[in-house]
PDB file of C-alpha atoms in Angstrom:
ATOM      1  CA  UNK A   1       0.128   5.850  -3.779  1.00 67.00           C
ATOM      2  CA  UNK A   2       3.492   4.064  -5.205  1.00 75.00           C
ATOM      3  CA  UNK A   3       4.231   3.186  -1.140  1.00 91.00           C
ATOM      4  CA  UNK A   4       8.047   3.409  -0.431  1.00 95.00           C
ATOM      5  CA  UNK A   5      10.375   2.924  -3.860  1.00 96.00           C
ATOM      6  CA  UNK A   6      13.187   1.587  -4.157  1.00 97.00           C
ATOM      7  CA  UNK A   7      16.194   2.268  -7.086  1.00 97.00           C
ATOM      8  CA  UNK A   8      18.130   0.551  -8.553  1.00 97.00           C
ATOM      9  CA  UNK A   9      16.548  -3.251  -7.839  1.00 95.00           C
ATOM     10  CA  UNK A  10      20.300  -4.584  -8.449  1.00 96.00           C
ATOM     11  CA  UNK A  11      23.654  -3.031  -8.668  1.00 96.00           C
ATOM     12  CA  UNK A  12      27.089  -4.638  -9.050  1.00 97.00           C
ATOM     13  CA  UNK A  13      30.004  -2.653  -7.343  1.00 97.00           C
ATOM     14  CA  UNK A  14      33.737  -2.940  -7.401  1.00 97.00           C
ATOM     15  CA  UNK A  15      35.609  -2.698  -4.152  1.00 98.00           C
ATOM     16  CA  UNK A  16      36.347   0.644  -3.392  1.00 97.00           C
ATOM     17  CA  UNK A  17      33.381   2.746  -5.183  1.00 97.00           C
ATOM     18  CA  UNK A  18      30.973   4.665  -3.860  1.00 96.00           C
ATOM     19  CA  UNK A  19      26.993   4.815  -4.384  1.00 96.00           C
ATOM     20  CA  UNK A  20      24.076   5.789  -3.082  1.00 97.00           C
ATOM     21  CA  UNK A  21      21.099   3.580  -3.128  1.00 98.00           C
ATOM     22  CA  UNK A  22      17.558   5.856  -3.198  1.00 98.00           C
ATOM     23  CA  UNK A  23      14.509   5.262  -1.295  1.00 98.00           C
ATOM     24  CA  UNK A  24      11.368   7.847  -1.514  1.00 97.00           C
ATOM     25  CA  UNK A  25       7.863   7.547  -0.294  1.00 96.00           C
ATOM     26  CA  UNK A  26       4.785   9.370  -0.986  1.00 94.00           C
ATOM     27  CA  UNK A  27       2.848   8.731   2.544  1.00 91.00           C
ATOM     28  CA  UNK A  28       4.162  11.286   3.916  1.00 91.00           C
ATOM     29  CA  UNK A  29       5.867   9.412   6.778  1.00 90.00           C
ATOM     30  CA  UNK A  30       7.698  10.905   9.022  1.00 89.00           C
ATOM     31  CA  UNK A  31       9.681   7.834  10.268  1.00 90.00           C
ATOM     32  CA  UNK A  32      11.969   6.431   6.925  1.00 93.00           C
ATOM     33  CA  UNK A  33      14.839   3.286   8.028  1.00 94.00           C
ATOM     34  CA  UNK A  34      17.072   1.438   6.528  1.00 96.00           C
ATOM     35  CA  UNK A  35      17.945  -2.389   6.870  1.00 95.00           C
ATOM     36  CA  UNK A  36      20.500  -5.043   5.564  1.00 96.00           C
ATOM     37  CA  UNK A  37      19.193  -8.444   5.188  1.00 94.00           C
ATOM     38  CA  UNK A  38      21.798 -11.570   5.038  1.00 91.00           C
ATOM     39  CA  UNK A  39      21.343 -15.138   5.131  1.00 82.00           C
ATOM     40  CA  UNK A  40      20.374 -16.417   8.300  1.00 75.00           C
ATOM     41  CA  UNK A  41      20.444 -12.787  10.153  1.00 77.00           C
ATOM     42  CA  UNK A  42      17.327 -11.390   9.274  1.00 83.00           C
ATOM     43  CA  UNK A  43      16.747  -7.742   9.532  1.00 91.00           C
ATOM     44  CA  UNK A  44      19.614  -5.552  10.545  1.00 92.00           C
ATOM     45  CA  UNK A  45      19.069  -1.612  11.305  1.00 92.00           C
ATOM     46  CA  UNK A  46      21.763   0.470   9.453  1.00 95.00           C
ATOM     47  CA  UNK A  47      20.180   4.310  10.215  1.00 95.00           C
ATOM     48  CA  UNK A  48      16.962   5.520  10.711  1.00 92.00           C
ATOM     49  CA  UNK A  49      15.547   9.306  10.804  1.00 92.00           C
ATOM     50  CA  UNK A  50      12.412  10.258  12.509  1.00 88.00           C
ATOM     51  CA  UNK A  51      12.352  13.460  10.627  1.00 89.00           C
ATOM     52  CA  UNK A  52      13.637  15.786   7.759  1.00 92.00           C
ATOM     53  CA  UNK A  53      16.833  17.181   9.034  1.00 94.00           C
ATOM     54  CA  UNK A  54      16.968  14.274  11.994  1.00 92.00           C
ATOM     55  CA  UNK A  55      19.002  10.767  11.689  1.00 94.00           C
ATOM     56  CA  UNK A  56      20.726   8.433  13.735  1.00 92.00           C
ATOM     57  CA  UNK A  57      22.595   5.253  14.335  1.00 92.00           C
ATOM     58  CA  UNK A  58      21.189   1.745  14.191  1.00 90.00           C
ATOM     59  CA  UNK A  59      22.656  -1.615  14.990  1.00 88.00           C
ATOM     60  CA  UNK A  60      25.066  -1.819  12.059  1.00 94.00           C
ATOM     61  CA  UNK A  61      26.358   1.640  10.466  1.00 96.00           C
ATOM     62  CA  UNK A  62      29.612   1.647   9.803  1.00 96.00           C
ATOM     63  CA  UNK A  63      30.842   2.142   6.342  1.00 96.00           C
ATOM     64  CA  UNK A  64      27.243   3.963   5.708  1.00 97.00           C
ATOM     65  CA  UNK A  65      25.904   7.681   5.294  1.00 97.00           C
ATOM     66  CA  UNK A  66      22.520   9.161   5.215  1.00 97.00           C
ATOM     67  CA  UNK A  67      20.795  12.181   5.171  1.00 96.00           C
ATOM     68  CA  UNK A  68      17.014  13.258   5.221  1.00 96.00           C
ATOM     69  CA  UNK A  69      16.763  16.845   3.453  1.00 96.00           C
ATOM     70  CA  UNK A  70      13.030  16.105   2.467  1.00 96.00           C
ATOM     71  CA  UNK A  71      10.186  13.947   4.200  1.00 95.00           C
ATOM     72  CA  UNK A  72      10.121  11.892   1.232  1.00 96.00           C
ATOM     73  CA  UNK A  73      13.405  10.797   0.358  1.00 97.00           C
ATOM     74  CA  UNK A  74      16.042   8.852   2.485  1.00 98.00           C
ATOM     75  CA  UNK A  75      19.186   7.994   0.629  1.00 98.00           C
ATOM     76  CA  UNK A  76      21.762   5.476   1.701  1.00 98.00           C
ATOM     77  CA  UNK A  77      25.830   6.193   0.786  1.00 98.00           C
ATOM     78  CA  UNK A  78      28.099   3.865   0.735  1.00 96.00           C
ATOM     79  CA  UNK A  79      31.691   5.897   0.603  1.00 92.00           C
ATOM     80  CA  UNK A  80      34.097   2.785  -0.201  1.00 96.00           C
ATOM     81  CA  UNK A  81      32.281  -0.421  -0.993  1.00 96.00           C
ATOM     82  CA  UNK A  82      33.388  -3.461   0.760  1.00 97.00           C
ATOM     83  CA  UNK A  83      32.527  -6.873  -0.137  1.00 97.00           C
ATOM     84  CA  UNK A  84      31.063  -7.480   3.446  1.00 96.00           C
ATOM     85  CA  UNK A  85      28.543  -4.888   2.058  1.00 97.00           C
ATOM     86  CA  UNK A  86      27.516  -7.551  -0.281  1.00 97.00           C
ATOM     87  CA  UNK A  87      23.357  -8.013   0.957  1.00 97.00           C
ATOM     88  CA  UNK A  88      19.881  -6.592  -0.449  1.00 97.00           C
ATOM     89  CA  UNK A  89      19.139  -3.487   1.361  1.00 98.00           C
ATOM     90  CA  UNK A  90      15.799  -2.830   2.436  1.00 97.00           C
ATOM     91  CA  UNK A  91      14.066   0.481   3.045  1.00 96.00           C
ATOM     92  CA  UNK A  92      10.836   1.259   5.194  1.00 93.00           C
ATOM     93  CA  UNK A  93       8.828   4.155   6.650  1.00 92.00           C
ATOM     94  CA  UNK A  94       5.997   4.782   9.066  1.00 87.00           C
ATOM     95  CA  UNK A  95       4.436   6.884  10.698  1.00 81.00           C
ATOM     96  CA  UNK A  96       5.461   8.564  14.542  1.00 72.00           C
ATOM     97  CA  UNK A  97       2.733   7.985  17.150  1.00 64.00           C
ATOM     98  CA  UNK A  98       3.362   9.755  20.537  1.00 57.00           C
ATOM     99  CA  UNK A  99       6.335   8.340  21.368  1.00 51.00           C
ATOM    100  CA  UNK A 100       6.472   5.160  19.269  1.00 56.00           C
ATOM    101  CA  UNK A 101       6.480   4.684  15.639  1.00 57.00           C
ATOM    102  CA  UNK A 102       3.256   2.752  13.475  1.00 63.00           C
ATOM    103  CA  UNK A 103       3.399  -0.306  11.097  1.00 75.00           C
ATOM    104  CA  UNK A 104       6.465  -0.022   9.282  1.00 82.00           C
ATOM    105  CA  UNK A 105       5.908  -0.341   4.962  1.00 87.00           C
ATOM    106  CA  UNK A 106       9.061  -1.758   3.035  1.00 92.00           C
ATOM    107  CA  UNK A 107      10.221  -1.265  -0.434  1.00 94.00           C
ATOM    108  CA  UNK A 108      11.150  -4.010  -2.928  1.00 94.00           C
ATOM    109  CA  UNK A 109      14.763  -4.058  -1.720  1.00 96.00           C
ATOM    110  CA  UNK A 110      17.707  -3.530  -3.523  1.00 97.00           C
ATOM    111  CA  UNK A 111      20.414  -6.494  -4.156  1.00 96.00           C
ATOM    112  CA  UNK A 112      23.884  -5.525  -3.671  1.00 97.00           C
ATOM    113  CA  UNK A 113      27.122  -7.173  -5.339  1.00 97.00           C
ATOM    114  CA  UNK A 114      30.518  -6.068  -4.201  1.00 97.00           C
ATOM    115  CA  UNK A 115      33.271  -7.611  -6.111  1.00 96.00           C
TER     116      UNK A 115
ATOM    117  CA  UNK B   1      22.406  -5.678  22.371  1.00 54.00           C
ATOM    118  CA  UNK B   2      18.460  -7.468  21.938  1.00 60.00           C
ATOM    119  CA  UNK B   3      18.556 -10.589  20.786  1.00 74.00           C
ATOM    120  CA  UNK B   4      15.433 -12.582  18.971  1.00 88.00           C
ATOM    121  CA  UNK B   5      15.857 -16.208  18.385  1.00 93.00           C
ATOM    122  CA  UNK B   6      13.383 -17.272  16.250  1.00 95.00           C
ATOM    123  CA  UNK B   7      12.427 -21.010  15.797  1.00 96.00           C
ATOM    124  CA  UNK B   8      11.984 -23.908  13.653  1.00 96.00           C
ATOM    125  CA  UNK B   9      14.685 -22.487  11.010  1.00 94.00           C
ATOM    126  CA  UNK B  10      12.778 -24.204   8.067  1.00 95.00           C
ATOM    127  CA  UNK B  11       9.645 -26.306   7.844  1.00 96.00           C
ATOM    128  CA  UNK B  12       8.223 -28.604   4.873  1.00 96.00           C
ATOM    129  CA  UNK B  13       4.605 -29.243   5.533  1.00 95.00           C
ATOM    130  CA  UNK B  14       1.982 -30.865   3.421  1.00 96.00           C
ATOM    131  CA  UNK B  15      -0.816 -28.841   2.402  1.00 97.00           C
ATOM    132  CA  UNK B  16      -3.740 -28.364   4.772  1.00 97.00           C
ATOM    133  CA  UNK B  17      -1.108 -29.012   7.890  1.00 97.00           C
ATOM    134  CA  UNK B  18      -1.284 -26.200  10.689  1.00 97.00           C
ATOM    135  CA  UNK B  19       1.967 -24.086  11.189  1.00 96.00           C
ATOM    136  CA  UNK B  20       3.237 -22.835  14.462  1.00 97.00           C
ATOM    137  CA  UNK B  21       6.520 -20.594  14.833  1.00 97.00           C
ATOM    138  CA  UNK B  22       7.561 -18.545  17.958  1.00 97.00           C
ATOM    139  CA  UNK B  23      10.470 -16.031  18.900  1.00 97.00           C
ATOM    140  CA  UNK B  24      11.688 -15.667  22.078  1.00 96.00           C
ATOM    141  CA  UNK B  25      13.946 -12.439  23.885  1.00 94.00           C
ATOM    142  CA  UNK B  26      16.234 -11.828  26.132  1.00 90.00           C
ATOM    143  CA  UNK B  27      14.702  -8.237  26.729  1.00 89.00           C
ATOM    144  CA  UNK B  28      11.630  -6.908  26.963  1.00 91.00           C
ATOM    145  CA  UNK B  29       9.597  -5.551  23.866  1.00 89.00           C
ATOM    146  CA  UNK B  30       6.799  -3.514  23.748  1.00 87.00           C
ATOM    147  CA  UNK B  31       5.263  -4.499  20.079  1.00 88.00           C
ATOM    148  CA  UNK B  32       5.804  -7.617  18.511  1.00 91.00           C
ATOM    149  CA  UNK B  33       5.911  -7.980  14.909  1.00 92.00           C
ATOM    150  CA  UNK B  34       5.202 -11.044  12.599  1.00 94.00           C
ATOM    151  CA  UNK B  35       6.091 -10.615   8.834  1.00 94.00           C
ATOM    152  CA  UNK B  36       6.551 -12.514   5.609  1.00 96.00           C
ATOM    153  CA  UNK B  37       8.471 -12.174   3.006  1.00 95.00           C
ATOM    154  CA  UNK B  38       8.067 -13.687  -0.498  1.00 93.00           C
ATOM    155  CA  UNK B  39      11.196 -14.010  -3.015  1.00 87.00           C
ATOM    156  CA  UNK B  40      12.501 -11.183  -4.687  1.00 85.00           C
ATOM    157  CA  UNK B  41      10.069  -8.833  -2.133  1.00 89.00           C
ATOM    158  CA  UNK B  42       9.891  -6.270   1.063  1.00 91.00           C
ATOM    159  CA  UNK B  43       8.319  -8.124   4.370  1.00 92.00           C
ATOM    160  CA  UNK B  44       4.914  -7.215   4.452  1.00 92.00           C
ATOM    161  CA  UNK B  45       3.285  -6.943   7.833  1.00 90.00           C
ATOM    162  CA  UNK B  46       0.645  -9.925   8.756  1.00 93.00           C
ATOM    163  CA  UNK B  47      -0.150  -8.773  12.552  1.00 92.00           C
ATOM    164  CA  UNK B  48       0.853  -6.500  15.337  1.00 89.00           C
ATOM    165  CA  UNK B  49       0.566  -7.150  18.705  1.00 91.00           C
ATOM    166  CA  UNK B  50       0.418  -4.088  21.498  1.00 88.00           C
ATOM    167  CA  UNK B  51      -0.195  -5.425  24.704  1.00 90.00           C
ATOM    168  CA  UNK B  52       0.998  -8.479  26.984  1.00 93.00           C
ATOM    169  CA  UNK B  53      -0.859 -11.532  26.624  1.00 94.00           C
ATOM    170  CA  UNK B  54      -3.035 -10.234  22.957  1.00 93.00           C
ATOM    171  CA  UNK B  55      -4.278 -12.602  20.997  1.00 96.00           C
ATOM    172  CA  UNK B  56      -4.572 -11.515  17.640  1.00 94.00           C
ATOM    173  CA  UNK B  57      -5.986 -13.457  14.660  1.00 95.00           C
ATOM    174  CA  UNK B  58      -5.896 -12.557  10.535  1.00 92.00           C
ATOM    175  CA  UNK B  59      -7.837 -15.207   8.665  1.00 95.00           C
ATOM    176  CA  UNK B  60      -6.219 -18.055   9.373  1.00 97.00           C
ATOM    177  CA  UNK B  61      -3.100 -16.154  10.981  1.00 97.00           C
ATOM    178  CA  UNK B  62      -3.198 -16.289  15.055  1.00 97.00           C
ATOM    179  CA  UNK B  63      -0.804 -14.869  16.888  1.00 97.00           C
ATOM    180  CA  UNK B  64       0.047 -13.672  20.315  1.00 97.00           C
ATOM    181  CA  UNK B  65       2.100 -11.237  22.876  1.00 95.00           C
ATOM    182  CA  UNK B  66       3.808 -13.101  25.284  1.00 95.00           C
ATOM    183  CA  UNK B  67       2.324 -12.371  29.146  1.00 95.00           C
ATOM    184  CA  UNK B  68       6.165 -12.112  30.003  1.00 93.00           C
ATOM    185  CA  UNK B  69       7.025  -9.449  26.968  1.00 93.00           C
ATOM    186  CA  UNK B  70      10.140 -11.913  25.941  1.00 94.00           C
ATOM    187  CA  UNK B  71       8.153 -14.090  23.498  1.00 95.00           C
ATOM    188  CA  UNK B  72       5.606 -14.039  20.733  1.00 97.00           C
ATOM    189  CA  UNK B  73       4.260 -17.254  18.548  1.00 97.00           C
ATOM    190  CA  UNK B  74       2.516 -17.399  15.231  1.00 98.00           C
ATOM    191  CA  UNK B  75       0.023 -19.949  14.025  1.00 98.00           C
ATOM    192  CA  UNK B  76      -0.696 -20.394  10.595  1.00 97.00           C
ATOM    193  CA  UNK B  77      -4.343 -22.882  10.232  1.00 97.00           C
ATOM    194  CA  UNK B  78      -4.557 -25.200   6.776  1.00 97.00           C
ATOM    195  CA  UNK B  79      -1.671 -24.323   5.387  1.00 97.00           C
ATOM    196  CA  UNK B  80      -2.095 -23.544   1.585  1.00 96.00           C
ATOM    197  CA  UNK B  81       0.619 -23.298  -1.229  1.00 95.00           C
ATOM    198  CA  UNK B  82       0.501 -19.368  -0.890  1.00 95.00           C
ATOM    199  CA  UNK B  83       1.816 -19.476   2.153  1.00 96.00           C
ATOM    200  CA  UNK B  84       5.364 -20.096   1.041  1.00 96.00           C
ATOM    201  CA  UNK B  85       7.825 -17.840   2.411  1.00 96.00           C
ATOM    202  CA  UNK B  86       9.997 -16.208   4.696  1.00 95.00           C
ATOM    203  CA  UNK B  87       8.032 -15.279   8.193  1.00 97.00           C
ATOM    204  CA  UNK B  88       9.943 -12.724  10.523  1.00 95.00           C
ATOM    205  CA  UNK B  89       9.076 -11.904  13.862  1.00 95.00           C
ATOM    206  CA  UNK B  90      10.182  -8.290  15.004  1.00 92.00           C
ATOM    207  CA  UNK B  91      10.556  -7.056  18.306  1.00 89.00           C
ATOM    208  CA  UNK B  92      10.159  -2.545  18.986  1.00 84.00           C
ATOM    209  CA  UNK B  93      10.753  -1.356  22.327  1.00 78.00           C
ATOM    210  CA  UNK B  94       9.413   1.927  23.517  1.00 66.00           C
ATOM    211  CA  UNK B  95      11.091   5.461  24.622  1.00 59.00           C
ATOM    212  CA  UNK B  96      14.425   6.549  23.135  1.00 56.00           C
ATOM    213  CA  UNK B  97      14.537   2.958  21.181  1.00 56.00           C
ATOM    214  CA  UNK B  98      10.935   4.004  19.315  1.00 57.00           C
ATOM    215  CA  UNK B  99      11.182   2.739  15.793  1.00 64.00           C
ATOM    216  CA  UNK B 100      13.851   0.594  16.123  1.00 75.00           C
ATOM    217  CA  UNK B 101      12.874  -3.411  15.246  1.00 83.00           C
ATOM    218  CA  UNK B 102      14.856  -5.836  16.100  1.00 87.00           C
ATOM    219  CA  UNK B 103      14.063  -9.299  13.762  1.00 90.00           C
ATOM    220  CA  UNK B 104      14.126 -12.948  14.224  1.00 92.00           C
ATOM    221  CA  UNK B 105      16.182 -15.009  11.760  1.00 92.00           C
ATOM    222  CA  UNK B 106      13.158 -15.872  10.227  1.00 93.00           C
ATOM    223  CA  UNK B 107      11.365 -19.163   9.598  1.00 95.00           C
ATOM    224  CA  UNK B 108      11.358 -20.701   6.353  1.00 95.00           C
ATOM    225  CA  UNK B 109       7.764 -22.372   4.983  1.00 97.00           C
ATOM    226  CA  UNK B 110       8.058 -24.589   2.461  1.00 96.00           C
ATOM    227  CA  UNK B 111       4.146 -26.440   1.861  1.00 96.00           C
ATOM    228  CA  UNK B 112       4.200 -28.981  -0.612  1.00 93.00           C
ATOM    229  CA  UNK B 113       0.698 -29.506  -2.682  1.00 89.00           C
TER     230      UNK B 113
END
């Protein structure tokens, strides 16, 4: 198993242009999330989707889209890049127990410049 | 919204020297979390912790759930160079919140040879 994956490790974007950063993992998880990680802040939710066709909110989503049209895939947009967006973005999945979700695995990250 | 404060910030430790961290809440979680993160890398999990007043240990990790729900600590025994890093602690609370971790500003552990 590859785990969760991560693409690309670093980007560089100019204010104003859109992306989408790809996560995919082969456990089939049913749980897939994504973070923001800044200096001092630690771990930030962004979205999160307990299921193919299912996503919601976290603590921090504005300026961000996702979608979940397969188990194994969870893609983050960014519509307009902002240099507050500037951070390394972290994916992870798990799996859903009952009514609670298992240890959550993260990818490598990917570092995000916005000029 | 939940709030972790995580404490010390930083440490710089001599090799062999024995570690503790701890997080504390203002709400109530029902898993706690501890992490660590080396540069340029994901967190990767190092224990979990279910149930109110667990003690959990992973080689010469320790760790425990708060009787009180709001607070976790982690111990780290004869500290080695290795365990350089970034630890987390992570809070998840149950029901409609399932899934959702809420982090510590993480620790910083810097262990000098």
């Amino acid at each position: 198993n590859a785990g969760v994956t991560q693409t690309p490790k670093f980007q560089v974007l100019k204010t104003g242009q859109s992306m989408t950063l790809q996560c995919a993992q082969d456990m089939n998880h049913e749980y897939m999330s994504w973070y923001r990680q800044d200096p001092g802040m630690g771990l930030r939710l962004i979205h999160y989707s307990v299921g193919a066709g299912i996503t919601d909110q976290g603590e921090v989503p504005n300026g961000y889209n996702v979608s979940r049209s397969t188990t194994e895939d969870f893609p983050l947009r960014l519509l307009s890049a902002a240099p507050s967006q500037t951070s390394v973005y972290f994916c992870a999945s798990s799996y859903v127990l009952g009514g609670s979700t298992d240890t959550q695995y993260f990818g490598p990250g990917t570092r995000l410049t916005v000029l | 919204g939940q709030q972790l404060n995580q404490s010390p910030q930083s440490m710089f430790i001599q090799e062999g020297e024995d570690v503790s961290m701890n997080c504390t809440s203002s709400s109530i979680f029902n898993t706690w979390l501890w992490y660590k993160q080396d540069p340029g890398e994901g967190p990767v999990l190092l224990i979990a912790l279910y149930k109110a007043g667990e003690l959990t240990s992973n080689g010469r990790l320790t760790a425990q759930f708060g009787i009180t729900r709001k607070d976790s600590f982690l111990n780290i025994s004869a500290s080695i160079p290795s365990d350089v890093g970034i630890y987390f602690c992570a809070g998840q609370s149950g029901g409609t919140s399932y899934g959702k971790l809420t982090f510590g500003q993480g620790t910083i552990l810097t262990v000098h040879p």
